[in-house]
CSV table of C-alpha atoms (C1' of nucleotides) in Angstrom, one decimal:
chain,number,residue,atom,x,y,z
A,1015,UNK,CA,-9.9,-46.0,-18.1
A,1016,UNK,CA,-13.4,-46.5,-18.0
A,1017,UNK,CA,-12.7,-47.6,-14.0
A,1018,UNK,CA,-10.7,-44.6,-13.2
A,1019,UNK,CA,-13.5,-42.1,-11.3
A,1020,UNK,CA,-12.8,-39.3,-13.9
A,1021,UNK,CA,-14.3,-41.1,-16.3
A,1022,UNK,CA,-17.5,-41.7,-14.4
A,1023,UNK,CA,-20.4,-40.5,-16.6
A,1024,UNK,CA,-18.7,-41.0,-19.8
A,1025,UNK,CA,-20.0,-43.3,-22.5
A,1026,UNK,CA,-17.7,-46.1,-23.4
A,1027,UNK,CA,-17.9,-44.9,-27.0
A,1028,UNK,CA,-16.3,-41.4,-26.1
A,1029,UNK,CA,-13.7,-43.2,-23.9
A,1030,UNK,CA,-12.7,-45.2,-26.6
A,1031,UNK,CA,-12.5,-42.2,-28.6
A,1032,UNK,CA,-10.3,-40.8,-26.3
A,1033,UNK,CA,-8.1,-43.8,-25.5
A,1034,UNK,CA,-7.0,-43.4,-29.2
A,1035,UNK,CA,-5.1,-40.1,-28.4
A,1036,UNK,CA,-4.0,-41.3,-24.8
A,1037,UNK,CA,-0.7,-42.5,-23.4
A,1038,UNK,CA,0.1,-43.9,-20.5
A,1039,UNK,CA,3.6,-43.5,-18.6
A,1040,UNK,CA,5.5,-43.7,-15.3
A,1041,UNK,CA,6.6,-40.6,-13.1
A,1042,UNK,CA,9.2,-41.5,-10.6
A,1043,UNK,CA,9.1,-39.7,-7.5
A,1044,UNK,CA,10.0,-36.1,-7.6
A,1045,UNK,CA,9.7,-35.7,-11.4
A,1046,UNK,CA,8.3,-32.6,-12.5
A,1047,UNK,CA,5.5,-33.2,-15.0
A,1048,UNK,CA,5.0,-29.8,-15.8
A,1049,UNK,CA,6.2,-26.4,-15.1
A,1050,UNK,CA,4.5,-23.2,-14.5
A,1051,UNK,CA,4.2,-21.0,-17.8
A,1052,UNK,CA,4.1,-24.2,-19.6
A,1053,UNK,CA,1.4,-24.4,-22.7
A,1054,UNK,CA,-0.2,-27.6,-21.8
A,1055,UNK,CA,-1.1,-29.9,-24.8
A,1056,UNK,CA,-2.9,-32.7,-23.1
A,1057,UNK,CA,-5.1,-33.6,-20.1
A,1058,UNK,CA,-3.6,-35.2,-17.1
A,1059,UNK,CA,-5.2,-38.0,-15.1
A,1060,UNK,CA,-3.6,-39.9,-12.4
A,1061,UNK,CA,-4.3,-43.7,-12.1
A,1062,UNK,CA,-2.1,-44.1,-9.1
A,1063,UNK,CA,0.2,-42.2,-6.8
A,1064,UNK,CA,-0.2,-38.8,-6.0
A,1065,UNK,CA,1.4,-35.3,-7.1
A,1066,UNK,CA,0.9,-31.9,-6.1
A,1067,UNK,CA,0.4,-28.6,-7.7
A,1068,UNK,CA,2.3,-26.0,-6.6
A,1069,UNK,CA,3.8,-22.8,-7.2
A,1070,UNK,CA,7.5,-22.2,-7.0
A,1071,UNK,CA,8.5,-19.3,-4.6
A,1072,UNK,CA,12.1,-17.6,-5.3
A,1073,UNK,CA,15.0,-19.3,-3.5
A,1074,UNK,CA,13.9,-22.8,-2.7
A,1075,UNK,CA,10.4,-23.8,-1.5
A,1076,UNK,CA,6.8,-23.8,-2.9
A,1077,UNK,CA,3.5,-23.4,-2.3
A,1078,UNK,CA,1.3,-26.4,-2.6
A,1079,UNK,CA,-2.2,-25.6,-4.5
A,1080,UNK,CA,-3.5,-29.2,-4.6
A,1081,UNK,CA,-2.9,-32.6,-3.8
A,1082,UNK,CA,-3.6,-34.8,-6.6
A,1083,UNK,CA,-5.2,-38.6,-5.9
A,1084,UNK,CA,-5.8,-41.4,-7.7
A,1085,UNK,CA,-8.6,-40.8,-10.3
A,1086,UNK,CA,-8.3,-37.3,-10.3
A,1087,UNK,CA,-7.2,-34.9,-13.0
A,1088,UNK,CA,-5.7,-31.5,-13.4
A,1089,UNK,CA,-5.2,-29.2,-16.4
A,1090,UNK,CA,-8.9,-28.8,-17.6
A,1091,UNK,CA,-9.2,-25.0,-17.4
A,1092,UNK,CA,-5.9,-24.4,-19.2
A,1093,UNK,CA,-7.2,-26.7,-22.1
A,1094,UNK,CA,-10.4,-24.8,-22.5
A,1095,UNK,CA,-8.7,-21.3,-22.2
A,1096,UNK,CA,-5.6,-22.3,-24.0
A,1097,UNK,CA,-3.7,-20.3,-21.3
A,1098,UNK,CA,-0.2,-21.1,-19.7
A,1099,UNK,CA,-0.3,-23.6,-16.7
A,1100,UNK,CA,-0.3,-21.3,-13.5
A,1101,UNK,CA,1.1,-24.1,-11.6
A,1102,UNK,CA,4.4,-26.8,-11.3
A,1103,UNK,CA,3.0,-30.4,-11.2
A,1104,UNK,CA,5.2,-32.8,-9.4
A,1105,UNK,CA,5.1,-36.2,-8.3
A,1106,UNK,CA,5.0,-36.9,-4.7
A,1107,UNK,CA,5.6,-40.3,-5.1
A,1108,UNK,CA,5.9,-42.9,-8.0
A,1109,UNK,CA,2.9,-42.0,-10.4
A,1110,UNK,CA,1.0,-43.9,-13.0
A,1111,UNK,CA,-0.4,-41.3,-15.1
A,1112,UNK,CA,-2.5,-41.0,-18.3
A,1113,UNK,CA,-2.1,-38.3,-20.8
A,1114,UNK,CA,-5.0,-37.7,-22.9
A,1115,UNK,CA,-4.5,-35.3,-26.2
A,1116,UNK,CA,-6.1,-32.0,-25.8
A,1117,UNK,CA,-8.2,-32.1,-29.3
A,1118,UNK,CA,-9.6,-35.3,-28.4
A,1119,UNK,CA,-10.6,-34.3,-25.0
A,1120,UNK,CA,-12.1,-31.0,-26.3
A,1121,UNK,CA,-14.0,-32.3,-29.3
A,1122,UNK,CA,-15.8,-34.9,-27.0
A,1123,UNK,CA,-16.5,-31.9,-24.7
A,1124,UNK,CA,-17.7,-30.0,-27.7
A,1125,UNK,CA,-20.0,-32.9,-29.2
A,1126,UNK,CA,-21.6,-33.9,-25.8
A,1127,UNK,CA,-23.2,-31.2,-23.7
A,1128,UNK,CA,-23.7,-33.3,-21.1
A,1129,UNK,CA,-20.2,-33.7,-20.4
A,1130,UNK,CA,-19.6,-29.9,-21.0
A,1131,UNK,CA,-22.0,-29.8,-18.3
A,1132,UNK,CA,-20.2,-32.1,-16.1
A,1133,UNK,CA,-16.8,-30.1,-16.7
A,1134,UNK,CA,-18.6,-27.2,-15.7
A,1135,UNK,CA,-19.2,-28.6,-12.2
A,1136,UNK,CA,-15.9,-30.1,-12.0
A,1137,UNK,CA,-14.4,-26.7,-12.5
A,1138,UNK,CA,-16.8,-25.1,-10.1
A,1139,UNK,CA,-15.9,-27.5,-7.5
A,1140,UNK,CA,-12.3,-26.7,-8.0
A,1141,UNK,CA,-12.9,-23.0,-7.7
A,1142,UNK,CA,-14.7,-23.5,-4.6
A,1143,UNK,CA,-12.1,-25.7,-3.3
A,1144,UNK,CA,-9.5,-23.0,-4.0
A,1145,UNK,CA,-11.4,-20.1,-2.5
A,1146,UNK,CA,-12.0,-22.2,0.6
A,1147,UNK,CA,-7.9,-22.7,0.8
A,1148,UNK,CA,-7.7,-19.0,0.5
A,1149,UNK,CA,-9.8,-18.5,3.2
A,1150,UNK,CA,-7.5,-20.8,5.2
A,1151,UNK,CA,-4.3,-19.4,4.4
A,1152,UNK,CA,-6.0,-15.9,4.8
A,1153,UNK,CA,-5.8,-16.6,8.7
A,1154,UNK,CA,-3.5,-14.6,10.4
A,1155,UNK,CA,-2.1,-17.4,13.2
A,1156,UNK,CA,-0.6,-20.6,12.1
A,1157,UNK,CA,-3.2,-22.0,15.0
A,1158,UNK,CA,-5.7,-20.7,13.2
A,1159,UNK,CA,-4.8,-22.4,9.9
A,1160,UNK,CA,-4.3,-25.6,11.2
A,1161,UNK,CA,-7.5,-25.3,13.1
A,1162,UNK,CA,-9.3,-24.5,10.1
A,1163,UNK,CA,-7.6,-27.4,8.2
A,1164,UNK,CA,-8.4,-29.8,10.8
A,1165,UNK,CA,-12.1,-28.7,11.1
A,1166,UNK,CA,-12.7,-29.0,7.3
A,1167,UNK,CA,-12.6,-33.0,7.7
A,1168,UNK,CA,-15.1,-33.0,10.6
A,1169,UNK,CA,-17.6,-35.5,9.1
A,1170,UNK,CA,-20.8,-33.5,10.3
A,1171,UNK,CA,-21.3,-30.2,12.3
A,1172,UNK,CA,-21.6,-30.3,15.7
A,1173,UNK,CA,-19.2,-34.0,15.7
A,1174,UNK,CA,-17.2,-33.6,18.8
A,1175,UNK,CA,-14.7,-36.4,17.9
A,1176,UNK,CA,-13.1,-37.9,14.7
A,1177,UNK,CA,-9.9,-38.8,13.0
A,1178,UNK,CA,-7.9,-37.3,9.9
A,1179,UNK,CA,-5.5,-39.3,8.1
A,1180,UNK,CA,-3.1,-36.8,6.3
A,1181,UNK,CA,-3.0,-37.6,2.9
A,1182,UNK,CA,0.7,-36.4,2.2
A,1183,UNK,CA,3.8,-35.8,4.0
A,1184,UNK,CA,3.4,-33.0,6.6
A,1185,UNK,CA,6.1,-31.0,4.6
A,1186,UNK,CA,3.6,-30.4,1.7
A,1187,UNK,CA,0.6,-30.1,4.1
A,1188,UNK,CA,2.4,-27.6,6.0
A,1189,UNK,CA,3.3,-26.0,2.4
A,1190,UNK,CA,-0.4,-26.0,1.6
A,1191,UNK,CA,-1.4,-24.0,4.7
A,1192,UNK,CA,1.6,-21.5,4.0
A,1193,UNK,CA,3.6,-22.6,6.7
A,1194,UNK,CA,6.9,-24.0,7.2
A,1195,UNK,CA,7.0,-27.6,8.2
A,1196,UNK,CA,8.6,-26.7,11.3
A,1197,UNK,CA,5.8,-24.3,12.3
A,1198,UNK,CA,3.4,-26.7,11.4
A,1199,UNK,CA,4.8,-29.5,13.6
A,1200,UNK,CA,5.1,-26.9,16.4
A,1201,UNK,CA,1.5,-26.1,16.4
A,1202,UNK,CA,0.6,-30.1,16.2
A,1203,UNK,CA,2.6,-30.3,19.3
A,1204,UNK,CA,0.9,-26.8,20.9
A,1205,UNK,CA,-2.3,-28.5,20.2
A,1206,UNK,CA,-1.5,-32.1,21.4
A,1207,UNK,CA,-0.3,-30.8,24.5
A,1208,UNK,CA,-3.3,-29.0,25.4
A,1209,UNK,CA,-5.2,-32.5,24.6
A,1210,UNK,CA,-7.0,-31.0,21.6
A,1211,UNK,CA,-5.8,-33.5,19.4
A,1212,UNK,CA,-3.7,-36.8,19.4
A,1213,UNK,CA,-0.9,-37.1,16.9
A,1214,UNK,CA,0.1,-40.5,15.7
A,1215,UNK,CA,2.2,-40.0,12.7
A,1216,UNK,CA,0.0,-39.5,9.8
A,1217,UNK,CA,-3.3,-40.1,11.8
A,1218,UNK,CA,-4.7,-37.1,13.9
A,1219,UNK,CA,-7.2,-37.7,16.2
A,1220,UNK,CA,-9.4,-34.6,17.3
A,1221,UNK,CA,-10.3,-35.4,20.6
A,1222,UNK,CA,-12.3,-32.1,21.2
A,1223,UNK,CA,-13.6,-30.7,17.9
A,1224,UNK,CA,-15.4,-27.9,20.2
A,1225,UNK,CA,-12.2,-26.5,21.3
A,1226,UNK,CA,-10.3,-26.7,18.3
A,1227,UNK,CA,-13.2,-24.9,16.7
A,1228,UNK,CA,-12.8,-22.3,19.0
A,1229,UNK,CA,-9.1,-21.4,17.6
A,1230,UNK,CA,-10.9,-20.9,14.3
A,1231,UNK,CA,-13.2,-18.5,12.9
A,1232,UNK,CA,-16.9,-19.6,13.7
A,1233,UNK,CA,-17.6,-19.7,9.8
A,1234,UNK,CA,-15.4,-22.7,9.2
A,1235,UNK,CA,-17.9,-25.0,8.5
B,357,UNK,CA,-29.4,-6.0,-19.9
B,358,UNK,CA,-28.3,-6.6,-23.3
B,359,UNK,CA,-25.8,-3.9,-23.1
B,360,UNK,CA,-24.1,-5.3,-20.1
B,361,UNK,CA,-20.7,-7.4,-20.9
B,362,UNK,CA,-22.1,-10.2,-19.2
B,363,UNK,CA,-24.8,-10.8,-21.5
B,364,UNK,CA,-22.5,-10.7,-24.6
B,365,UNK,CA,-23.0,-14.1,-26.5
B,366,UNK,CA,-26.5,-14.8,-25.1
B,367,UNK,CA,-29.4,-14.3,-27.3
B,368,UNK,CA,-32.0,-11.6,-27.0
B,369,UNK,CA,-35.0,-14.3,-26.6
B,370,UNK,CA,-32.7,-15.7,-23.5
B,371,UNK,CA,-32.1,-12.4,-22.0
B,372,UNK,CA,-35.8,-11.7,-22.1
B,373,UNK,CA,-36.5,-14.6,-20.5
B,374,UNK,CA,-33.8,-14.0,-17.9
B,375,UNK,CA,-35.2,-10.5,-17.6
B,376,UNK,CA,-38.6,-12.0,-16.5
B,377,UNK,CA,-37.0,-13.3,-13.4
B,378,UNK,CA,-34.7,-10.4,-12.7
B,379,UNK,CA,-35.1,-7.4,-10.0
B,380,UNK,CA,-33.0,-4.4,-9.9
B,381,UNK,CA,-31.7,-2.8,-7.0
B,382,UNK,CA,-29.4,-0.2,-5.3
B,383,UNK,CA,-27.0,-1.0,-2.7
B,384,UNK,CA,-25.6,1.8,-0.7
B,385,UNK,CA,-21.9,2.1,0.3
B,386,UNK,CA,-20.3,-0.8,2.7
B,387,UNK,CA,-23.9,-2.6,2.3
B,388,UNK,CA,-23.3,-5.9,2.9
B,389,UNK,CA,-25.3,-8.2,0.0
B,390,UNK,CA,-24.0,-11.8,1.0
B,391,UNK,CA,-22.2,-13.4,3.9
B,392,UNK,CA,-20.1,-16.2,4.0
B,393,UNK,CA,-22.4,-19.2,4.3
B,394,UNK,CA,-25.3,-18.1,2.3
B,395,UNK,CA,-27.3,-20.1,0.0
B,396,UNK,CA,-27.5,-18.2,-3.2
B,397,UNK,CA,-31.0,-18.2,-4.9
B,398,UNK,CA,-29.9,-15.8,-7.6
B,399,UNK,CA,-27.1,-14.7,-9.8
B,400,UNK,CA,-25.8,-11.2,-9.2
B,401,UNK,CA,-24.8,-9.0,-12.1
B,402,UNK,CA,-23.1,-5.4,-11.3
B,403,UNK,CA,-24.5,-2.5,-13.5
B,404,UNK,CA,-22.4,0.2,-12.2
B,405,UNK,CA,-20.4,0.7,-8.4
B,406,UNK,CA,-18.0,-1.8,-7.3
B,407,UNK,CA,-18.1,-4.2,-5.0
B,408,UNK,CA,-15.4,-6.9,-3.2
B,409,UNK,CA,-15.7,-10.6,-2.6
B,410,UNK,CA,-13.9,-11.0,0.5
B,411,UNK,CA,-13.4,-13.8,3.4
B,412,UNK,CA,-14.2,-12.3,6.8
B,413,UNK,CA,-11.6,-13.0,9.5
B,414,UNK,CA,-11.6,-13.2,13.4
B,415,UNK,CA,-12.0,-9.9,14.9
B,416,UNK,CA,-12.2,-7.1,12.3
B,417,UNK,CA,-10.2,-7.3,9.2
B,418,UNK,CA,-10.8,-9.4,5.8
B,419,UNK,CA,-9.3,-10.9,3.1
B,420,UNK,CA,-10.5,-9.6,-0.3
B,421,UNK,CA,-10.8,-12.4,-2.8
B,422,UNK,CA,-11.9,-10.3,-5.6
B,423,UNK,CA,-12.9,-7.0,-7.1
B,424,UNK,CA,-16.1,-6.8,-9.3
B,425,UNK,CA,-16.7,-4.0,-11.7
B,426,UNK,CA,-19.4,-3.0,-13.9
B,427,UNK,CA,-20.8,-5.5,-16.4
B,428,UNK,CA,-19.2,-8.5,-14.4
B,429,UNK,CA,-21.2,-10.9,-12.2
B,430,UNK,CA,-20.5,-13.6,-9.4
B,431,UNK,CA,-22.0,-16.7,-7.8
B,432,UNK,CA,-22.1,-18.8,-11.0
B,433,UNK,CA,-20.2,-21.8,-9.3
B,434,UNK,CA,-22.3,-21.7,-6.0
B,435,UNK,CA,-25.7,-21.3,-8.1
B,436,UNK,CA,-24.3,-24.7,-10.4
B,437,UNK,CA,-23.3,-26.9,-7.5
B,438,UNK,CA,-26.2,-25.3,-4.7
B,439,UNK,CA,-23.2,-25.1,-2.5
B,440,UNK,CA,-23.0,-22.2,0.3
B,441,UNK,CA,-21.4,-19.1,-0.7
B,442,UNK,CA,-17.5,-18.8,0.5
B,443,UNK,CA,-17.2,-15.3,0.7
B,444,UNK,CA,-18.9,-12.1,1.8
B,445,UNK,CA,-20.1,-9.8,-0.9
B,446,UNK,CA,-20.2,-5.9,0.0
B,447,UNK,CA,-20.4,-2.7,-1.7
B,448,UNK,CA,-17.1,-0.9,-2.1
B,449,UNK,CA,-19.4,2.1,-3.1
B,450,UNK,CA,-22.9,2.6,-4.4
B,451,UNK,CA,-24.0,-0.2,-6.5
B,452,UNK,CA,-26.5,-0.7,-9.0
B,453,UNK,CA,-27.3,-4.4,-9.2
B,454,UNK,CA,-29.2,-7.1,-11.1
B,455,UNK,CA,-30.3,-9.9,-9.6
B,456,UNK,CA,-31.3,-13.0,-11.7
B,457,UNK,CA,-33.4,-16.0,-10.3
B,458,UNK,CA,-31.5,-19.3,-10.0
B,459,UNK,CA,-34.1,-20.8,-11.8
B,460,UNK,CA,-34.2,-19.3,-14.7
B,461,UNK,CA,-30.2,-18.8,-14.9
B,462,UNK,CA,-30.1,-22.4,-14.8
B,463,UNK,CA,-32.4,-23.4,-17.1
B,464,UNK,CA,-31.2,-21.2,-19.7
B,465,UNK,CA,-27.9,-22.9,-19.6
B,466,UNK,CA,-29.0,-26.0,-19.7
B,467,UNK,CA,-31.3,-25.5,-22.7
B,468,UNK,CA,-28.6,-24.2,-24.5
B,469,UNK,CA,-25.2,-26.0,-24.7
B,470,UNK,CA,-23.3,-23.0,-25.8
B,471,UNK,CA,-24.1,-20.7,-22.8
B,472,UNK,CA,-23.1,-24.0,-20.8
B,473,UNK,CA,-19.7,-23.4,-22.7
B,474,UNK,CA,-19.6,-19.6,-22.0
B,475,UNK,CA,-19.9,-20.2,-18.6
B,476,UNK,CA,-17.2,-23.1,-18.3
B,477,UNK,CA,-15.0,-20.7,-19.9
B,478,UNK,CA,-15.9,-17.8,-17.5
B,479,UNK,CA,-15.7,-20.1,-14.5
B,480,UNK,CA,-12.1,-21.7,-15.9
B,481,UNK,CA,-11.2,-18.0,-16.2
B,482,UNK,CA,-11.9,-17.4,-12.9
B,483,UNK,CA,-10.3,-20.3,-11.4
B,484,UNK,CA,-7.2,-19.3,-13.4
B,485,UNK,CA,-7.3,-15.6,-11.9
B,486,UNK,CA,-7.9,-16.8,-8.1
B,487,UNK,CA,-4.7,-19.3,-8.8
B,488,UNK,CA,-2.5,-16.5,-10.0
B,489,UNK,CA,-3.8,-14.3,-6.7
B,490,UNK,CA,-2.7,-17.5,-4.7
B,491,UNK,CA,0.7,-17.2,-6.2
B,492,UNK,CA,1.1,-13.9,-5.4
B,493,UNK,CA,-0.3,-13.9,-1.8
B,494,UNK,CA,2.2,-16.9,-1.2
B,495,UNK,CA,5.3,-14.8,-1.9
B,496,UNK,CA,7.4,-14.2,1.2
B,497,UNK,CA,7.8,-10.7,1.5
B,498,UNK,CA,5.6,-7.6,1.1
B,499,UNK,CA,7.8,-6.3,-1.4
B,500,UNK,CA,7.6,-9.6,-3.8
B,501,UNK,CA,3.8,-9.4,-3.4
B,502,UNK,CA,3.3,-5.7,-4.3
B,503,UNK,CA,6.0,-6.5,-7.1
B,504,UNK,CA,4.2,-9.3,-8.5
B,505,UNK,CA,0.7,-7.5,-8.2
B,506,UNK,CA,2.3,-4.4,-10.5
B,507,UNK,CA,3.8,-6.9,-12.8
B,508,UNK,CA,0.6,-8.2,-13.9
B,509,UNK,CA,-0.5,-5.1,-15.5
B,510,UNK,CA,2.7,-4.8,-17.6
B,511,UNK,CA,0.9,-4.4,-21.0
B,512,UNK,CA,3.5,-6.6,-22.6
B,513,UNK,CA,6.8,-8.8,-21.6
B,514,UNK,CA,9.8,-6.5,-21.8
B,515,UNK,CA,7.9,-3.2,-21.6
B,516,UNK,CA,10.1,-1.2,-19.3
B,517,UNK,CA,7.4,1.6,-18.2
B,518,UNK,CA,3.8,1.5,-17.9
B,519,UNK,CA,1.0,3.0,-15.6
B,520,UNK,CA,-1.3,1.3,-13.3
B,521,UNK,CA,-4.4,2.9,-12.2
B,522,UNK,CA,-5.3,1.2,-8.7
B,523,UNK,CA,-9.2,0.0,-9.3
B,524,UNK,CA,-9.8,0.4,-5.6
B,525,UNK,CA,-8.8,2.0,-2.4
B,526,UNK,CA,-5.3,1.0,-1.4
B,527,UNK,CA,-7.1,-0.7,1.9
B,528,UNK,CA,-8.9,-3.0,-0.5
B,529,UNK,CA,-5.7,-3.8,-2.5
B,530,UNK,CA,-3.6,-4.1,0.3
B,531,UNK,CA,-6.2,-6.8,1.6
B,532,UNK,CA,-6.2,-8.4,-1.5
B,533,UNK,CA,-2.7,-8.8,-1.3
B,534,UNK,CA,-2.9,-10.3,2.4
B,535,UNK,CA,-1.0,-7.0,3.7
B,536,UNK,CA,-2.5,-4.2,6.2
B,537,UNK,CA,-2.8,-1.1,4.5
B,538,UNK,CA,0.0,0.2,6.6
B,539,UNK,CA,2.5,-2.4,4.9
B,540,UNK,CA,1.2,-1.4,1.6
B,541,UNK,CA,1.9,2.0,1.9
B,542,UNK,CA,5.3,1.4,3.1
B,543,UNK,CA,6.3,-0.7,0.3
B,544,UNK,CA,5.0,1.6,-2.1
B,545,UNK,CA,7.1,4.4,-0.3
B,546,UNK,CA,10.1,2.2,-0.3
B,547,UNK,CA,9.5,1.5,-4.1
B,548,UNK,CA,9.2,5.0,-4.9
B,549,UNK,CA,12.2,6.0,-3.0
B,550,UNK,CA,14.1,3.6,-4.9
B,551,UNK,CA,13.0,5.3,-8.2
B,552,UNK,CA,11.3,2.4,-9.3
B,553,UNK,CA,7.9,3.9,-9.5
B,554,UNK,CA,6.1,7.1,-8.9
B,555,UNK,CA,2.8,7.2,-7.0
B,556,UNK,CA,0.3,9.9,-7.3
B,557,UNK,CA,-2.8,9.0,-5.6
B,558,UNK,CA,-4.3,5.8,-7.0
B,559,UNK,CA,-2.1,6.3,-10.2
B,560,UNK,CA,1.3,4.3,-10.1
B,561,UNK,CA,3.8,5.0,-12.9
B,562,UNK,CA,6.3,1.9,-13.3
B,563,UNK,CA,9.5,3.6,-14.3
B,564,UNK,CA,11.7,0.7,-14.0
B,565,UNK,CA,10.0,-2.6,-14.8
B,566,UNK,CA,13.1,-4.3,-15.1
B,567,UNK,CA,14.3,-3.3,-11.6
B,568,UNK,CA,10.7,-4.1,-10.2
B,569,UNK,CA,10.8,-7.4,-12.0
B,570,UNK,CA,13.7,-8.2,-10.4
B,571,UNK,CA,12.0,-8.1,-6.8
B,572,UNK,CA,9.8,-10.9,-7.9
B,573,UNK,CA,10.2,-14.2,-9.1
B,574,UNK,CA,10.9,-15.1,-13.0
B,575,UNK,CA,8.0,-16.3,-13.8
B,576,UNK,CA,5.4,-13.4,-12.6
B,577,UNK,CA,4.6,-13.1,-16.4
C,1298,DC,C1',22.0,-53.2,10.9
C,1299,DG,C1',22.6,-49.0,8.8
C,1300,DC,C1',21.3,-45.2,5.8
C,1301,DG,C1',18.5,-41.7,4.0
C,1302,DA,C1',14.3,-39.0,4.2
C,1303,DC,C1',11.0,-37.1,7.2
C,1304,DT,C1',10.2,-34.9,11.5
C,1305,DT,C1',10.9,-33.0,15.5
C,1306,DT,C1',13.3,-29.4,18.8
C,1307,DG,C1',15.9,-25.7,19.6
C,1308,DA,C1',18.1,-20.6,19.3
C,1309,DA,C1',18.0,-16.6,17.2
C,1310,DG,C1',16.7,-13.3,13.7
C,1311,DT,C1',13.7,-10.3,11.3
C,1312,DA,C1',9.9,-8.8,8.8
C,1313,DA,C1',5.3,-7.8,9.1
C,1314,DA,C1',1.1,-6.8,12.2
C,1315,DT,C1',-0.5,-3.8,15.5
C,1316,DC,C1',-1.2,0.6,18.1
C,1317,DA,C1',-1.2,5.4,17.8
C,1318,DA,C1',-1.2,9.9,15.6
C,1319,DT,C1',-0.6,12.9,12.1
C,1320,DG,C1',-1.4,14.6,7.4
C,1321,DG,C1',-4.2,15.2,3.1
C,1322,DG,C1',-8.3,15.4,0.0
C,1323,DC,C1',-12.9,16.1,-0.7
C,1324,DG,C1',-17.5,17.2,0.2
C,1325,DT,C1',-20.8,19.4,2.6
C,1326,DG,C1',-22.4,23.2,5.3
C,1327,DG,C1',-22.2,27.6,7.1
D,602,DC,C1',-15.9,31.0,-0.6
D,603,DC,C1',-14.6,29.6,3.2
D,604,DA,C1',-14.2,26.0,7.2
D,605,DC,C1',-15.2,22.0,9.4
D,606,DG,C1',-15.4,17.1,9.3
D,607,DC,C1',-14.8,12.6,7.7
D,608,DC,C1',-12.5,9.1,5.7
D,609,DC,C1',-8.2,7.3,3.9
D,610,DA,C1',-3.3,7.3,3.6
D,611,DT,C1',0.9,7.9,5.9
D,612,DT,C1',4.5,7.5,9.4
D,613,DG,C1',6.4,6.1,13.7
D,614,DA,C1',7.6,2.9,17.5
D,615,DT,C1',6.7,-1.3,19.7
D,616,DT,C1',5.6,-6.2,19.6
D,617,DT,C1',5.2,-10.8,18.1
D,618,DA,C1',4.5,-14.8,15.7
D,619,DC,C1',6.9,-17.0,11.9
D,620,DT,C1',11.1,-18.3,9.5
D,621,DT,C1',15.8,-19.5,9.6
D,622,DC,C1',19.2,-21.9,10.3
D,623,DA,C1',21.2,-25.9,12.9
D,624,DA,C1',21.0,-30.4,15.2
D,625,DA,C1',19.0,-34.1,16.9
D,626,DG,C1',15.4,-37.7,17.1
D,627,DT,C1',12.3,-41.6,14.3
D,628,DC,C1',11.0,-44.6,10.9
D,629,DG,C1',10.9,-47.1,7.2
D,630,DC,C1',13.7,-49.8,4.0
D,631,DG,C1',17.2,-51.9,1.3
DNA sequence: CGCGACTTTGAAGTAAATCAATGGGCGTGG
DNA sequence: CCACGCCCATTGATTTACTTCAAAGTCGCG
């Protein structure tokens, strides 16, 4: 546990106590760990694999809120407020999970102000990420959304040329952008055709970041 | 200051120290307090009036993220992380504001763990609100979005009949739902026509909550 | 080598944006 | 007290971009 990114900043005795109320388990691909509206009794930390947090839409389909990778967690805000979970959590592939008892988690938090501080930063970061995603999805056209999405991976402003490795299926990326996979695919095709990007599977080479930026609002980083 | 909702849970000496680094001022209607990308050097608390937090879209238009009312604040997460503000803040009408120096704010937070805890709850609540809004905006049709929006004001599950006072201009509500004001107006007209709601200016009477719910996913509360 | 999952491509349909003009309410000023 | 003007909301006509449905194409893996 101590090796997981999530527990950087925790003392070993704290981790040890958490471990007492922790369980490990495996999720098979497409297994649904949490349903929207569930009351959580534990914090989930991902050891390996990937899962998506998403909002189910009426009649097949979903909107992806977040893609969770190894060392990341989710559910803090629900535990802190004892509120129902506002999203589904689904394994995008086989996952190795850690489930930490709510009571133990909240107790450690209460006992050590510096952990509360860390968590405050974590939740703040997540809020800002969510707001950024909102900004992307609010873009009117599909080209603008994809452009914004890619531009956020630009390593530094004014960098003209960079690569992006899509960290999930295109289907899921599309659902995160509020698009269908068909539309996403077409946009990538269009941008390729114009020579702005080159697509090779899940690897996207942004060849002309200036031009790509011209499709999206100035304030996209 | 001590009367403001925001400072419930603060001790008088803490408030007094904050007051030392605080300024009051007035915003006229449509005045833009913050632009997306600004670095904040203070926490803003609203004494009276209303302002909207929104993301500017290319070529006129914006997406409203949040409507801030008296006693509410914004900007905590940016201050905590020293990140650029991801939204504009615009006065929807004349506002009486309080601006609290960043350094003083963070110092009080650091000195009193219970304040950190309060703030953690505040930011968590805001994250969950934002996710709920994301869920609403992710709905495919305009009727579903409006239905979800109205349903969240249902005082209790299974309540068949209730009223909603729109707390902002319909234009701004529409922008919060990711719709144009025209579409929003049309949807309200449609629902009125079907006898599901009655609209009287900014007062909306939901006459048949069951039927309204049938337009939106089951998990909308 | 063949199957299943993911993606791409094509054609058609539709819902919402856009453009434009009218209508209504409120405050201001005559 | 009435009249004008402004802002907001509504209504209508048109356009367009995205979704949807369908099928073919790729890729990786057993």
